[in-house]
mmCIF file of C-alpha atoms and ligand atoms in Angstrom:
data_model
loop_
_atom_site.group_PDB
_atom_site.id
_atom_site.type_symbol
_atom_site.label_atom_id
_atom_site.label_comp_id
_atom_site.label_asym_id
_atom_site.label_seq_id
_atom_site.Cartn_x
_atom_site.Cartn_y
_atom_site.Cartn_z
ATOM 1 C CA MET A 266 0.000 0.000 0.000
ATOM 2 C CA LEU A 267 1.318 3.403 -0.949
ATOM 3 C CA PRO A 268 0.288 6.512 0.984
ATOM 4 C CA ALA A 269 0.473 9.261 -1.642
ATOM 5 C CA ALA A 270 -1.898 11.852 -0.233
ATOM 6 C CA GLY A 271 0.725 14.321 0.984
ATOM 7 C CA GLY A 272 1.178 17.783 -0.474
ATOM 8 C CA GLY A 273 4.984 17.878 -0.361
ATOM 9 C CA THR A 274 5.215 21.224 1.445
ATOM 10 C CA ARG A 275 8.954 20.901 2.197
ATOM 11 C CA MET A 276 9.606 20.570 -1.519
ATOM 12 C CA GLY A 277 8.247 24.084 -2.009
ATOM 13 C CA LEU A 278 6.553 23.433 -5.368
ATOM 14 C CA ALA A 279 2.897 23.747 -6.322
ATOM 15 C CA ARG A 280 2.837 20.166 -7.600
ATOM 16 C CA PRO A 281 3.000 17.275 -5.087
ATOM 17 C CA LYS A 282 6.461 15.684 -5.224
ATOM 18 C CA GLN A 283 5.162 12.201 -6.101
ATOM 19 C CA TYR A 284 4.304 13.469 -9.594
ATOM 20 C CA LEU A 285 7.617 15.158 -10.377
ATOM 21 C CA PRO A 286 9.477 13.742 -13.381
ATOM 22 C CA LEU A 287 12.406 11.460 -12.607
ATOM 23 C CA ARG A 288 14.378 9.595 -15.276
ATOM 24 C CA GLY A 289 11.549 9.415 -17.771
ATOM 25 C CA ARG A 290 8.698 8.545 -15.389
ATOM 26 C CA SER A 291 6.954 10.185 -12.478
ATOM 27 C CA LEU A 292 8.431 9.601 -9.023
ATOM 28 C CA ILE A 293 5.435 7.548 -7.843
ATOM 29 C CA GLU A 294 5.788 5.176 -10.797
ATOM 30 C CA TRP A 295 9.292 4.308 -9.606
ATOM 31 C CA SER A 296 8.032 3.804 -6.047
ATOM 32 C CA LEU A 297 5.260 1.497 -7.276
ATOM 33 C CA ALA A 298 7.297 -0.517 -9.772
ATOM 34 C CA PRO A 299 8.737 -3.280 -7.535
ATOM 35 C CA PHE A 300 5.303 -3.985 -6.017
ATOM 36 C CA LEU A 301 3.575 -4.147 -9.394
ATOM 37 C CA GLU A 302 6.237 -6.435 -10.800
ATOM 38 C CA SER A 303 6.309 -8.917 -7.919
ATOM 39 C CA GLU A 304 4.240 -12.062 -8.240
ATOM 40 C CA TRP A 305 4.066 -12.242 -4.424
ATOM 41 C CA ILE A 306 1.975 -9.106 -4.151
ATOM 42 C CA ASP A 307 -1.713 -9.530 -4.945
ATOM 43 C CA GLY A 308 -2.783 -5.913 -5.116
ATOM 44 C CA VAL A 309 -1.620 -2.372 -4.463
ATOM 45 C CA VAL A 310 -3.753 0.289 -2.801
ATOM 46 C CA VAL A 311 -2.647 3.827 -3.663
ATOM 47 C CA VAL A 312 -3.966 6.446 -1.241
ATOM 48 C CA LEU A 313 -4.579 9.795 -2.926
ATOM 49 C CA ALA A 314 -5.450 13.299 -1.765
ATOM 50 C CA ARG A 315 -9.106 14.176 -2.299
ATOM 51 C CA ASN A 316 -8.165 16.843 -4.854
ATOM 52 C CA ASP A 317 -5.589 14.701 -6.692
ATOM 53 C CA ALA A 318 -5.797 15.454 -10.394
ATOM 54 C CA GLU A 319 -2.672 13.677 -11.565
ATOM 55 C CA PHE A 320 -2.740 9.985 -10.675
ATOM 56 C CA SER A 321 -5.576 9.083 -13.045
ATOM 57 C CA ARG A 322 -3.569 10.531 -15.950
ATOM 58 C CA LEU A 323 -0.597 8.224 -15.458
ATOM 59 C CA PRO A 324 -0.230 5.181 -17.723
ATOM 60 C CA ILE A 325 -0.125 2.885 -14.666
ATOM 61 C CA ALA A 326 -3.470 4.178 -13.328
ATOM 62 C CA ARG A 327 -5.266 1.359 -15.123
ATOM 63 C CA HIS A 328 -2.868 -1.370 -13.991
ATOM 64 C CA PRO A 329 -4.999 -4.379 -12.934
ATOM 65 C CA LYS A 330 -3.267 -4.657 -9.537
ATOM 66 C CA ILE A 331 -3.975 -1.034 -8.520
ATOM 67 C CA VAL A 332 -6.939 0.257 -6.529
ATOM 68 C CA THR A 333 -7.119 3.834 -5.276
ATOM 69 C CA THR A 334 -8.739 5.372 -2.235
ATOM 70 C CA ILE A 335 -8.836 8.804 -0.572
ATOM 71 C CA GLY A 336 -6.504 9.700 2.317
ATOM 72 C CA GLY A 337 -6.638 12.215 5.158
ATOM 73 C CA ALA A 338 -4.793 15.229 6.552
ATOM 74 C CA ALA A 339 -2.165 13.201 8.448
ATOM 75 C CA ARG A 340 -0.147 10.271 7.121
ATOM 76 C CA ALA A 341 -1.627 7.895 9.725
ATOM 77 C CA GLU A 342 -5.146 8.766 8.514
ATOM 78 C CA SER A 343 -4.140 8.032 4.940
ATOM 79 C CA VAL A 344 -2.615 4.689 5.954
ATOM 80 C CA LEU A 345 -5.744 3.733 7.877
ATOM 81 C CA ALA A 346 -7.918 4.567 4.857
ATOM 82 C CA GLY A 347 -5.621 2.450 2.688
ATOM 83 C CA LEU A 348 -5.744 -0.503 5.080
ATOM 84 C CA GLU A 349 -9.510 -0.368 5.155
ATOM 85 C CA ALA A 350 -9.456 -0.668 1.368
ATOM 86 C CA VAL A 351 -7.049 -3.621 1.669
ATOM 87 C CA ALA A 352 -9.314 -5.303 4.242
ATOM 88 C CA GLN A 353 -12.358 -4.876 2.000
ATOM 89 C CA ARG A 354 -10.607 -6.749 -0.775
ATOM 90 C CA THR A 355 -9.348 -9.715 1.203
ATOM 91 C CA SER A 356 -11.277 -12.604 2.674
ATOM 92 C CA ALA A 357 -8.785 -14.222 5.123
ATOM 93 C CA PHE A 358 -8.525 -10.965 7.089
ATOM 94 C CA GLY A 359 -6.561 -12.316 10.055
ATOM 95 C CA GLU A 360 -3.518 -13.547 8.194
ATOM 96 C CA VAL A 361 -3.150 -10.839 5.582
ATOM 97 C CA TYR A 362 0.027 -8.741 5.644
ATOM 98 C CA ALA A 363 0.454 -5.317 4.134
ATOM 99 C CA LEU A 364 3.645 -3.570 3.098
ATOM 100 C CA VAL A 365 3.243 0.176 3.608
ATOM 101 C CA HIS A 366 5.633 2.144 1.397
ATOM 102 C CA ASP A 367 6.014 5.931 1.025
ATOM 103 C CA ALA A 368 5.184 7.131 -2.475
ATOM 104 C CA ALA A 369 8.167 9.446 -1.952
ATOM 105 C CA ARG A 370 10.764 6.599 -1.861
ATOM 106 C CA PRO A 371 11.460 5.799 -5.515
ATOM 107 C CA CYS A 372 14.718 3.868 -5.103
ATOM 108 C CA VAL A 373 13.689 0.923 -2.915
ATOM 109 C CA ALA A 374 15.310 -2.335 -4.036
ATOM 110 C CA TRP A 375 13.293 -5.542 -4.340
ATOM 111 C CA ASN A 376 16.011 -7.454 -2.467
ATOM 112 C CA ASP A 377 15.380 -5.355 0.623
ATOM 113 C CA ILE A 378 11.611 -5.824 0.385
ATOM 114 C CA GLU A 379 12.130 -9.565 0.137
ATOM 115 C CA LYS A 380 14.444 -9.541 3.149
ATOM 116 C CA LEU A 381 11.825 -7.661 5.150
ATOM 117 C CA CYS A 382 9.146 -10.213 4.213
ATOM 118 C CA ASP A 383 11.461 -13.111 5.102
ATOM 119 C CA GLU A 384 12.441 -11.711 8.483
ATOM 120 C CA ALA A 385 9.403 -9.858 9.780
ATOM 121 C CA ALA A 386 6.247 -11.743 8.795
ATOM 122 C CA ASP A 387 4.911 -12.367 12.297
ATOM 123 C CA GLU A 388 2.607 -10.543 14.709
ATOM 124 C CA HIS A 389 5.291 -7.945 15.572
ATOM 125 C CA GLY A 390 6.015 -7.093 11.939
ATOM 126 C CA GLY A 391 8.995 -5.004 10.984
ATOM 127 C CA LEU A 392 10.505 -2.257 8.911
ATOM 128 C CA LEU A 393 13.517 -1.419 6.811
ATOM 129 C CA ALA A 394 15.859 0.812 8.781
ATOM 130 C CA LEU A 395 19.495 1.837 9.012
ATOM 131 C CA PRO A 396 21.788 2.327 11.985
ATOM 132 C CA VAL A 397 22.894 5.935 12.436
ATOM 133 C CA SER A 398 26.550 6.612 11.614
ATOM 134 C CA ASP A 399 26.969 10.173 12.920
ATOM 135 C CA THR A 400 27.389 10.968 16.590
ATOM 136 C CA LEU A 401 24.075 12.309 17.852
ATOM 137 C CA LYS A 402 23.634 15.327 20.103
ATOM 138 C CA LYS A 403 20.649 16.450 22.074
ATOM 139 C CA ALA A 404 20.088 20.163 21.603
ATOM 140 C CA ARG A 405 18.753 22.841 23.904
ATOM 141 C CA LYS A 406 18.656 26.451 22.710
ATOM 142 C CA GLY A 407 21.376 25.838 20.118
ATOM 143 C CA LYS A 408 23.762 24.202 22.606
ATOM 144 C CA VAL A 409 24.617 20.603 23.295
ATOM 145 C CA ALA A 410 22.544 19.162 26.113
ATOM 146 C CA GLY A 411 23.946 15.632 25.904
ATOM 147 C CA THR A 412 25.150 12.845 23.623
ATOM 148 C CA VAL A 413 22.762 10.094 22.554
ATOM 149 C CA ASP A 414 24.141 6.579 22.508
ATOM 150 C CA ARG A 415 24.264 5.834 18.793
ATOM 151 C CA GLU A 416 24.116 2.108 19.338
ATOM 152 C CA PHE A 417 20.436 2.399 20.169
ATOM 153 C CA VAL A 418 19.357 4.645 17.296
ATOM 154 C CA TRP A 419 18.206 3.588 13.830
ATOM 155 C CA ARG A 420 16.585 5.589 11.039
ATOM 156 C CA ALA A 421 13.194 4.187 10.060
ATOM 157 C CA GLN A 422 12.460 3.756 6.357
ATOM 158 C CA THR A 423 9.684 2.059 4.433
ATOM 159 C CA PRO A 424 8.350 -0.438 3.463
ATOM 160 C CA GLN A 425 7.026 -1.453 6.854
ATOM 161 C CA LEU A 426 5.347 -4.853 7.076
ATOM 162 C CA PHE A 427 2.489 -5.613 9.457
ATOM 163 C CA ARG A 428 -0.519 -7.859 9.775
ATOM 164 C CA VAL A 429 -3.416 -5.806 8.483
ATOM 165 C CA ASP A 430 -5.816 -6.517 11.369
ATOM 166 C CA LEU A 431 -3.218 -5.707 14.059
ATOM 167 C CA LEU A 432 -2.066 -2.523 12.347
ATOM 168 C CA VAL A 433 -5.632 -1.270 11.848
ATOM 169 C CA GLN A 434 -6.310 -1.851 15.540
ATOM 170 C CA ALA A 435 -3.073 -0.119 16.588
ATOM 171 C CA LEU A 436 -3.691 2.932 14.379
ATOM 172 C CA ARG A 437 -7.291 3.240 15.593
ATOM 173 C CA GLU A 438 -6.147 3.120 19.216
ATOM 174 C CA CYS A 439 -3.620 5.897 18.605
ATOM 175 C CA ASP A 440 -6.299 7.960 16.894
ATOM 176 C CA GLU A 441 -8.741 7.470 19.793
ATOM 177 C CA ARG A 442 -6.078 8.400 22.360
ATOM 178 C CA GLY A 443 -4.994 11.432 20.334
ATOM 179 C CA LEU A 444 -1.445 10.098 19.897
ATOM 180 C CA ALA A 445 0.359 11.331 16.791
ATOM 181 C CA VAL A 446 2.459 8.686 15.059
ATOM 182 C CA THR A 447 4.692 9.300 12.071
ATOM 183 C CA ASP A 448 5.077 5.692 10.978
ATOM 184 C CA GLU A 449 3.265 2.375 11.316
ATOM 185 C CA ALA A 450 5.893 0.926 13.645
ATOM 186 C CA GLY A 451 5.168 3.839 16.019
ATOM 187 C CA ALA A 452 1.545 2.726 16.312
ATOM 188 C CA MET A 453 2.502 -0.938 16.774
ATOM 189 C CA GLU A 454 5.031 -0.031 19.492
ATOM 190 C CA ARG A 455 2.349 1.823 21.409
ATOM 191 C CA ALA A 456 0.163 -1.267 21.178
ATOM 192 C CA GLY A 457 2.933 -3.280 22.841
ATOM 193 C CA TYR A 458 4.539 -4.986 19.834
ATOM 194 C CA LYS A 459 8.256 -5.018 19.044
ATOM 195 C CA PRO A 460 8.674 -4.525 15.293
ATOM 196 C CA ARG A 461 11.858 -6.021 13.847
ATOM 197 C CA LEU A 462 14.503 -3.679 12.445
ATOM 198 C CA VAL A 463 15.640 -5.105 9.112
ATOM 199 C CA ARG A 464 18.754 -3.458 7.749
ATOM 200 C CA GLY A 465 17.920 -1.623 4.498
ATOM 201 C CA SER A 466 20.025 0.429 2.077
ATOM 202 C CA GLU A 467 21.300 4.012 1.959
ATOM 203 C CA SER A 468 19.794 4.320 -1.512
ATOM 204 C CA ASN A 469 16.215 4.049 -0.177
ATOM 205 C CA ILE A 470 15.940 7.796 0.377
ATOM 206 C CA LYS A 471 12.726 9.707 0.972
ATOM 207 C CA VAL A 472 12.510 12.589 -1.475
ATOM 208 C CA THR A 473 11.754 15.503 0.838
ATOM 209 C CA TYR A 474 13.723 18.585 -0.301
ATOM 210 C CA PRO A 475 14.550 19.712 -3.869
ATOM 211 C CA GLU A 476 18.161 18.476 -3.638
ATOM 212 C CA ASP A 477 16.907 14.925 -2.952
ATOM 213 C CA LEU A 478 15.722 14.634 -6.568
ATOM 214 C CA ARG A 479 19.320 14.659 -7.842
ATOM 215 C CA LEU A 480 20.231 12.019 -5.315
ATOM 216 C CA ALA A 481 17.279 9.838 -6.358
ATOM 217 C CA GLU A 482 18.377 10.187 -9.980
ATOM 218 C CA PHE A 483 21.865 9.091 -9.012
ATOM 219 C CA TRP A 484 20.646 5.968 -7.171
ATOM 220 C CA LEU A 485 18.286 4.974 -10.001
ATOM 221 C CA ALA A 486 21.154 5.301 -12.492
ATOM 222 C CA GLN A 487 23.334 3.134 -10.225
ATOM 223 C CA GLN A 488 20.619 0.481 -10.026
ATOM 224 C CA GLU A 489 20.206 0.515 -13.783
ATOM 225 C CA SER A 490 23.908 -0.092 -14.372
ATOM 226 C CA SER A 491 24.189 -2.847 -11.721
ATOM 227 C CA PRO A 492 20.765 -4.490 -11.382
HETATM 228 N N1 CTP P 189 1.284 11.121 3.061
HETATM 229 C C1 CTP P 189 -0.068 10.761 2.938
HETATM 230 N N2 CTP P 189 -1.031 11.480 3.587
HETATM 231 C C2 CTP P 189 -0.697 12.562 4.314
HETATM 232 C C3 CTP P 189 0.670 12.932 4.472
HETATM 233 C C4 CTP P 189 1.642 12.184 3.819
HETATM 234 O O1 CTP P 189 -0.376 9.784 2.259
HETATM 235 N N3 CTP P 189 -1.669 13.258 4.895
HETATM 236 C C5 CTP P 189 2.306 10.356 2.329
HETATM 237 C C6 CTP P 189 3.089 11.212 1.347
HETATM 238 O O2 CTP P 189 2.380 11.349 0.121
HETATM 239 C C7 CTP P 189 4.395 10.465 1.231
HETATM 240 C C8 CTP P 189 4.536 9.740 2.571
HETATM 241 O O3 CTP P 189 3.266 9.833 3.211
HETATM 242 O O4 CTP P 189 4.392 9.504 0.203
HETATM 243 C C9 CTP P 189 5.642 10.335 3.435
HETATM 244 O O5 CTP P 189 5.318 11.651 3.806
HETATM 245 P P1 CTP P 189 6.185 12.943 3.544
HETATM 246 O O6 CTP P 189 7.511 12.595 2.968
HETATM 247 O O7 CTP P 189 6.131 13.780 4.759
HETATM 248 O O8 CTP P 189 5.383 13.643 2.325
HETATM 249 P P2 CTP P 189 4.502 14.969 2.350
HETATM 250 O O9 CTP P 189 3.676 14.996 3.569
HETATM 251 O O10 CTP P 189 3.832 15.039 1.023
HETATM 252 O O11 CTP P 189 5.639 16.102 2.401
HETATM 253 P P3 CTP P 189 5.750 17.311 3.436
HETATM 254 O O12 CTP P 189 5.764 16.685 4.811
HETATM 255 O O13 CTP P 189 7.000 18.017 3.061
HETATM 256 O O14 CTP P 189 4.506 18.140 3.216
HETATM 257 MG MG1 MG P 190 4.603 15.028 5.553
#
């Protein structure tokens, strides 16, 4: 499932970043590609903003695996809407897993997705992530207020893999308690689960600022020359 209902405010352009051109396609088409190509994935729900005018014009919009639905103001709302669409389309609700992947991560490698599915398909689920390499400082008013032990800090990426029923329940609970979560693992943690950290790749960047587009282009070119 791809949440793609964000407006891309940090990008500073009128057009949402998922539709920006990148090596001959739109960014979201790159993000979707590995999921559409895999025989292990039955369907892909793409969550769109209510006023989205671009997705339906893409060549992949009529791909038989794709269904679209409308998201909300926060990412967690969009993910919940997407999961509800997944649940509606599956019969064996209890044992269905969903991979949630940011539409803004066009360089994810299938190998990493496969590794995540191999290592994290249980009730705790898991996510691609990377250990932090810089020394981390806590800040207070522009001054150092302490050093964070790097050994315990990883950067969360997507996809994140969870059982659909458990993730829906966890996200609903957060919503009811007014807890803001920025990723699916955050909701699962609050529900008492311990999602597995599966080591991903540096290339799986989230396009957030304008300079990230050049970096995404670089990684896609690398992947093309050494598939
Ligand atoms: N997303 C979503 N619904 C929202 C907010 C975000 O589906 N209400 C999606 C985005 O489309 C993106 C992913 O979640 O694919 C990660 O979010 P982010 O990188 O923050 O994208 P935006 O919210 O679009 O960007 P910004 O925060 O700069 O506005
Ligand atoms: Mg955002």
